[in-house]
CSV table of C-alpha atoms in Angstrom, one decimal:
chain,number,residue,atom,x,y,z
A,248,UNK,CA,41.2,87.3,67.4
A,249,UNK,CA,41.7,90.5,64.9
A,250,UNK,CA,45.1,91.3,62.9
A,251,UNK,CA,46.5,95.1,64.4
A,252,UNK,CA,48.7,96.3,61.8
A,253,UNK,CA,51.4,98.4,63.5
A,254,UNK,CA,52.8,101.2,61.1
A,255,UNK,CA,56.1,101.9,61.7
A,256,UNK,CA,59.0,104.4,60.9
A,257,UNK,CA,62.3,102.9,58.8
A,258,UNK,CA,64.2,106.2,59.8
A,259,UNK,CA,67.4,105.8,61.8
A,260,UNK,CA,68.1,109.5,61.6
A,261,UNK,CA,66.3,112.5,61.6
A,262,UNK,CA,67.7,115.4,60.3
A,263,UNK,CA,68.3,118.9,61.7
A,264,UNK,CA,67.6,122.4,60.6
A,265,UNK,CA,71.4,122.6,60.4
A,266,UNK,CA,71.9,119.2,57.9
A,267,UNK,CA,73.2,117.4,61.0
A,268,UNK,CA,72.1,113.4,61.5
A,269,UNK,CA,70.5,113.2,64.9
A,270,UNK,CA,69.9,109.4,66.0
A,271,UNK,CA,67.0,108.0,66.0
A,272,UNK,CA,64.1,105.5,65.1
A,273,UNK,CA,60.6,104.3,66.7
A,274,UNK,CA,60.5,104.9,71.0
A,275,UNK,CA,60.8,101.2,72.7
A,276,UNK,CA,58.0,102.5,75.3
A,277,UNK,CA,55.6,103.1,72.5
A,278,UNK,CA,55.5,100.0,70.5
A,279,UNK,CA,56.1,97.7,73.6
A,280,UNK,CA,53.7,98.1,75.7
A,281,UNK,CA,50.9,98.8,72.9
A,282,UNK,CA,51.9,95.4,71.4
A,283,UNK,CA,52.1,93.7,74.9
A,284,UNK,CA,48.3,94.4,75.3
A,285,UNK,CA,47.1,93.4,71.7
A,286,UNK,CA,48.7,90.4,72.2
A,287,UNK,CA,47.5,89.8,75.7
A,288,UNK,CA,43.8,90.3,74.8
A,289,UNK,CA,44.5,87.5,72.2
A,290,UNK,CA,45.8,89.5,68.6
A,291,UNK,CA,47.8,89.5,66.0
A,292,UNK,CA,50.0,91.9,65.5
A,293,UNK,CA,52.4,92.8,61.7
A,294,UNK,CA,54.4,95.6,61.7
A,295,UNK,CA,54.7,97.4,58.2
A,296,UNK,CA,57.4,100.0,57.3
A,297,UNK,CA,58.4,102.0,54.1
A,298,UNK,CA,59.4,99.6,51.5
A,299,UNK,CA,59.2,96.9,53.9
A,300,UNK,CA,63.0,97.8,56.0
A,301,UNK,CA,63.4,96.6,59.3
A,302,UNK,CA,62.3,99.2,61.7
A,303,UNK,CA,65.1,101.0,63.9
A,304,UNK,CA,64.6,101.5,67.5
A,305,UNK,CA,65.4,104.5,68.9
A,306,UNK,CA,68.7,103.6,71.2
A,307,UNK,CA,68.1,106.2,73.6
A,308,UNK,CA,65.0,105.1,74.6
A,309,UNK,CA,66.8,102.2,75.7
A,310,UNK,CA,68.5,104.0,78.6
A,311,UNK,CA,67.6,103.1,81.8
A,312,UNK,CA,66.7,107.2,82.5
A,313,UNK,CA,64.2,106.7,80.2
A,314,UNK,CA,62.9,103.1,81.9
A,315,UNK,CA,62.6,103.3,85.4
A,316,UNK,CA,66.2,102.1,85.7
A,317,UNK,CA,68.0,99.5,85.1
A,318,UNK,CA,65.5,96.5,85.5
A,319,UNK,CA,63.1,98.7,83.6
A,320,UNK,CA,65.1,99.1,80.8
A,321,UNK,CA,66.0,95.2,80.7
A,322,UNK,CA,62.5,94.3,80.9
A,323,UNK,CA,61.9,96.6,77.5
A,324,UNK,CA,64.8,95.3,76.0
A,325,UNK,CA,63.8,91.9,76.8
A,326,UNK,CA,60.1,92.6,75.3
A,327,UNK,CA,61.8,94.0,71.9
A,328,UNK,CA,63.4,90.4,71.3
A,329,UNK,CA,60.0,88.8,71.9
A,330,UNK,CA,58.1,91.2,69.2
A,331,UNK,CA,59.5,88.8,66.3
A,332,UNK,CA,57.4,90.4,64.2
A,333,UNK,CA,59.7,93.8,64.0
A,334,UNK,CA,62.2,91.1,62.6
A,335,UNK,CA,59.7,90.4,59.1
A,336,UNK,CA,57.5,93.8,58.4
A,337,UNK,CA,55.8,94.1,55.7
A,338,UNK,CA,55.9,96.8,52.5
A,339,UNK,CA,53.4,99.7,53.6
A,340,UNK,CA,52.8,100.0,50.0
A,341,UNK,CA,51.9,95.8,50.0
A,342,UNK,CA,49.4,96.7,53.1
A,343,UNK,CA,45.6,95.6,52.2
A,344,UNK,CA,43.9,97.5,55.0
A,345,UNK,CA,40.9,95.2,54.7
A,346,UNK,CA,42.6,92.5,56.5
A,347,UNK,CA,43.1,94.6,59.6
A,348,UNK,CA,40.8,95.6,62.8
A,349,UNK,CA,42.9,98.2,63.9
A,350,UNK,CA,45.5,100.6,63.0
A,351,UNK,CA,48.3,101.8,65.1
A,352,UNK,CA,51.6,104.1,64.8
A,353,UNK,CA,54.3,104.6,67.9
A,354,UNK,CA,56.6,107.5,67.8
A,355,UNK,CA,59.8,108.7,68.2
A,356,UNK,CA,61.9,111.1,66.4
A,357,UNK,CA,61.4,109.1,63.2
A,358,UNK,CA,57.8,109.1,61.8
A,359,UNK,CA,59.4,113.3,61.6
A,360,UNK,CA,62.0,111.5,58.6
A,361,UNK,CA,60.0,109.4,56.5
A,362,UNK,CA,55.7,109.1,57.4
A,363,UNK,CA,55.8,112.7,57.5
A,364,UNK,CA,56.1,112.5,53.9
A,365,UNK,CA,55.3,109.1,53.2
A,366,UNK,CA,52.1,109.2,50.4
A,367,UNK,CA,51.9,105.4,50.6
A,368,UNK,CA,51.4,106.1,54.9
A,369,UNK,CA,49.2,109.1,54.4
A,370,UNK,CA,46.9,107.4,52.0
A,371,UNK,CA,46.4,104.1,54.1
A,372,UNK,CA,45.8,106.7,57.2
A,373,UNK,CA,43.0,108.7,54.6
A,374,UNK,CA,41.8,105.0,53.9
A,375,UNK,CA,41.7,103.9,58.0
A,376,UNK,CA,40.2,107.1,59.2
A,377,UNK,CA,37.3,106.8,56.7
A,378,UNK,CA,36.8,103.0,57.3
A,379,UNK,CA,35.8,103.8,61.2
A,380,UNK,CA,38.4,101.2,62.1
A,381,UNK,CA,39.9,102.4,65.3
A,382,UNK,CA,43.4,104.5,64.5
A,383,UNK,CA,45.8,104.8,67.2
A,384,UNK,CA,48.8,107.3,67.5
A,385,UNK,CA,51.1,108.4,69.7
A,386,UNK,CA,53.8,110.9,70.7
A,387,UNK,CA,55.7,112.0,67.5
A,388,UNK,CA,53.6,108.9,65.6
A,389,UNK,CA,51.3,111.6,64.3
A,390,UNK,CA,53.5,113.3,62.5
A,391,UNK,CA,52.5,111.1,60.0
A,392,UNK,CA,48.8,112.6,59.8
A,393,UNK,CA,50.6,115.3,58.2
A,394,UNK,CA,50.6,113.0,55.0
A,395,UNK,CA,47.6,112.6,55.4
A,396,UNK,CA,45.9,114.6,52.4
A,397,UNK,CA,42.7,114.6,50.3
A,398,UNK,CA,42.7,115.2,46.7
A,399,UNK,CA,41.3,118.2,47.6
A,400,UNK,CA,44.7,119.1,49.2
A,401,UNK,CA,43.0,119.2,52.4
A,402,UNK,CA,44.3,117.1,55.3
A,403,UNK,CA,41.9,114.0,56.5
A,404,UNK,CA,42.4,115.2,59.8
A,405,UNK,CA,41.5,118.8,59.7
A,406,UNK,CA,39.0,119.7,62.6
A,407,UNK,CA,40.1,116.2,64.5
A,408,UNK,CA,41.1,116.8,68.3
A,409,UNK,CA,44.1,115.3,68.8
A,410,UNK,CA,47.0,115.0,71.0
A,411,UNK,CA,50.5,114.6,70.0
A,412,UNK,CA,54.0,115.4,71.3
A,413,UNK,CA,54.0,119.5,72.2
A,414,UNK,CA,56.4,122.3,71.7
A,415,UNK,CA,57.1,122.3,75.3
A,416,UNK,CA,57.9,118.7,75.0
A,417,UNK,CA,60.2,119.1,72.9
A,418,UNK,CA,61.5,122.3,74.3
A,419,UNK,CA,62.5,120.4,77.6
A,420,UNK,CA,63.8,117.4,75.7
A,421,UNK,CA,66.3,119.8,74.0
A,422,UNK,CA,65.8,119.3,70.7
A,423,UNK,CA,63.4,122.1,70.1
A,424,UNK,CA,65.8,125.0,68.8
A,425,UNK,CA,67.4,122.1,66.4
A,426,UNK,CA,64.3,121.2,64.8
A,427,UNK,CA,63.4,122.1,61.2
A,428,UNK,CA,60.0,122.5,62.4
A,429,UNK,CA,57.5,121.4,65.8
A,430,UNK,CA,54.9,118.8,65.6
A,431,UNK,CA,52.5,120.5,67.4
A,432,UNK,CA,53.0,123.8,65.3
A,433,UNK,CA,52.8,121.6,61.5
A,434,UNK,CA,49.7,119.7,63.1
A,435,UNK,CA,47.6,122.9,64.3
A,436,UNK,CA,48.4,124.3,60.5
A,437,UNK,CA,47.2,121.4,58.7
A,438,UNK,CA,43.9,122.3,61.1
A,439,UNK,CA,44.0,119.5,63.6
A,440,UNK,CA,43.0,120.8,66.9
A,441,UNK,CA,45.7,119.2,69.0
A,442,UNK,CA,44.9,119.3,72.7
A,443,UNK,CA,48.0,120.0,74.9
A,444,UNK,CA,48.1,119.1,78.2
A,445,UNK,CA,50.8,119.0,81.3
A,446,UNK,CA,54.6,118.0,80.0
A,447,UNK,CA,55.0,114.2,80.2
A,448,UNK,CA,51.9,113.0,81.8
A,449,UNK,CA,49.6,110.4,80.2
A,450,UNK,CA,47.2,112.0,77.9
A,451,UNK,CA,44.9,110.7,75.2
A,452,UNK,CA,42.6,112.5,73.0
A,453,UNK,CA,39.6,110.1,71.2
A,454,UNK,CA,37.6,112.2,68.3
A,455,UNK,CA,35.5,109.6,66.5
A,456,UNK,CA,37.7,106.4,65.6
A,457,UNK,CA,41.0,108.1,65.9
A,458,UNK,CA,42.8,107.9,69.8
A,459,UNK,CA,45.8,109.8,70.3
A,460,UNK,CA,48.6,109.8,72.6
A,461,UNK,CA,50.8,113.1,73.8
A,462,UNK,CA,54.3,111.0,74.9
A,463,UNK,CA,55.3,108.0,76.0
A,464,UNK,CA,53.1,107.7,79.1
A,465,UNK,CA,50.3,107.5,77.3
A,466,UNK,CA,51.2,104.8,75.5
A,467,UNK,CA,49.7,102.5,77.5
A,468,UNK,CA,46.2,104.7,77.8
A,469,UNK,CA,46.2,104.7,74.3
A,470,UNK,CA,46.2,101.0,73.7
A,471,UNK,CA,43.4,100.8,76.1
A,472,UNK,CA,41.5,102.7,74.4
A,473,UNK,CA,42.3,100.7,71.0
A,474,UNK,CA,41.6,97.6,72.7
A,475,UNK,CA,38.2,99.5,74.2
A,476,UNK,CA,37.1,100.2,70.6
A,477,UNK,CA,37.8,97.4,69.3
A,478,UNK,CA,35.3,95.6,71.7
C-alpha cells in the first residue's frame, strides 16, 4: 500500500478576460474515478490544496448532462461524500513529497485561478517530475505545469509530450472567447509539446514518468496508467 497525494485546486471562481466571476472548482469526474481506483488497488489517498482550504467542486459537473443522467450523476455525488479525505487536506506548502508514491492533479476550471500561479504547486511538480515518481494530470489539471519553473526560468516541462484540455475543447464548451488566455496555447509556449487529439474522447499522453489526460474521459485511462507505473 503506497500514499497518492492528490493536488488539488482551492479556487471556487475563475476569472474572465472581462473581471467577471465564472463558477468553478475541481471536475467531480476527474478526482472520482482516479481516487476510486487508487483506493481499489489498496492506497491511500490525501488531498492537499493551497494553504490547506477545503477544495471546491465544480457544481456543474454535477449535472446529470455531464454524468450519464440522472443515476450517473447520483452515483458521483454519492462517491464525493465517500472521499472524506476532500473534507481534511493538507497545506501544499506542509507537503513532504518523500512520503508519497505518486502524484496526481484533476482539473476543472480552477487549477486556471490559483496552481497556475501557485510557486509552492510548481516547485513540488519541479521536485515530482525529477524524483521519477509517476505524475499524473488531467484536463485543465496541467495548467499548473505552467508554474512549473527552473531557476533558470525555464519550465520543468519544456520538450514533455503532453496532453491537456485543447482550444477546441474549450471553444465548444463556450468559454473560449471569455478566457484570459487557452491552456493549450500557455502550455505549447512554455515548450510542452501538447498532443491534441479528437474533442472529448479519452486520451492520454505518457513522456517518461509524467501521464497526462486531455478531458474528463480520460480520467479513468489516466489512473490506469498511474496505477500501471506504479507496479
Amino acid at each position: 500500500m503506497s500514499k497518492i497525494l492528490f493536488v488539488m485546486t482551492g479556487a471556487d471562481q475563475w476569472t474572465l478576460a472581462d473581471g467577471t466571476a465564472h463558477p468553478t472548482g475541481f471536475w467531480a469526474e476527474e478526482a472520482v474515478v482516479p481516487y476510486r481506483a487508487v483506493k481499489a488497488a489498496g492506497h491511500e489517498v490525501v488531498v492537499a490544496t493551497p494553504g490547506g482550504v477545503v477544495p471546491p467542486v465544480d457544481r456543474a459537473s454535477l449535472a446529470p448532462e455531464f454524468n450519464g443522467g440522472e443515476e450517473g450523476a447520483a452515483q458521483v455525488a454519492r462517491a464525493l461524500e465517500e472521499m472524506t479525505e476532500l473534507r481534511t487536506p493538507v497545506k501544499l506548502a506542509e507537503v513532504d513529497l518523500g512520503e508519497f508514491a505518486a502524484v496526481f492533479y484533476p482539473g476543472g476550471h480552477g487549477p486556471m485561478e490559483d496552481l497556475a500561479v501557485d510557486a509552492e504547486s510548481g516547485g513540488l511538480l519541479v521536485a515530482a517530475l525529477d524524483s521519477g515518481k509517476p505524475l499524473a494530470v488531467v484536463c485543465h489539471g496541467p495548467a499548473a505545469l505552467l508554474a512549473a519553473v527552473r531557476p533558470d526560468g525555464t519550465n520543468a516541462f519544456a520538450g514533455y509530450r503532453a496532453a491537456a484540455f485543447t482550444n477546441e475543447e474549450e471553444t465548444q464548451g463556450g468559454l473560449a472567447g471569455q478566457a484570459k488566455w487557452l491552456l493549450q496555447d500557455r502550455l505549447t509556449e512554455a515548450g510542452v509539446d501538447v498532443q491534441a487529439a479528437e474533442p472529448w474522447a479519452p486520451h492520454v499522453v505518457v513522456d517518461r514518468n509524467l501521464i497526462t489526460g486531455q478531458n474528463p474521459a480520460s480520467s479513468a485511462p489516466v489512473a490506469e496508467e498511474l496505477l500501471k507505473q506504479l507496479g
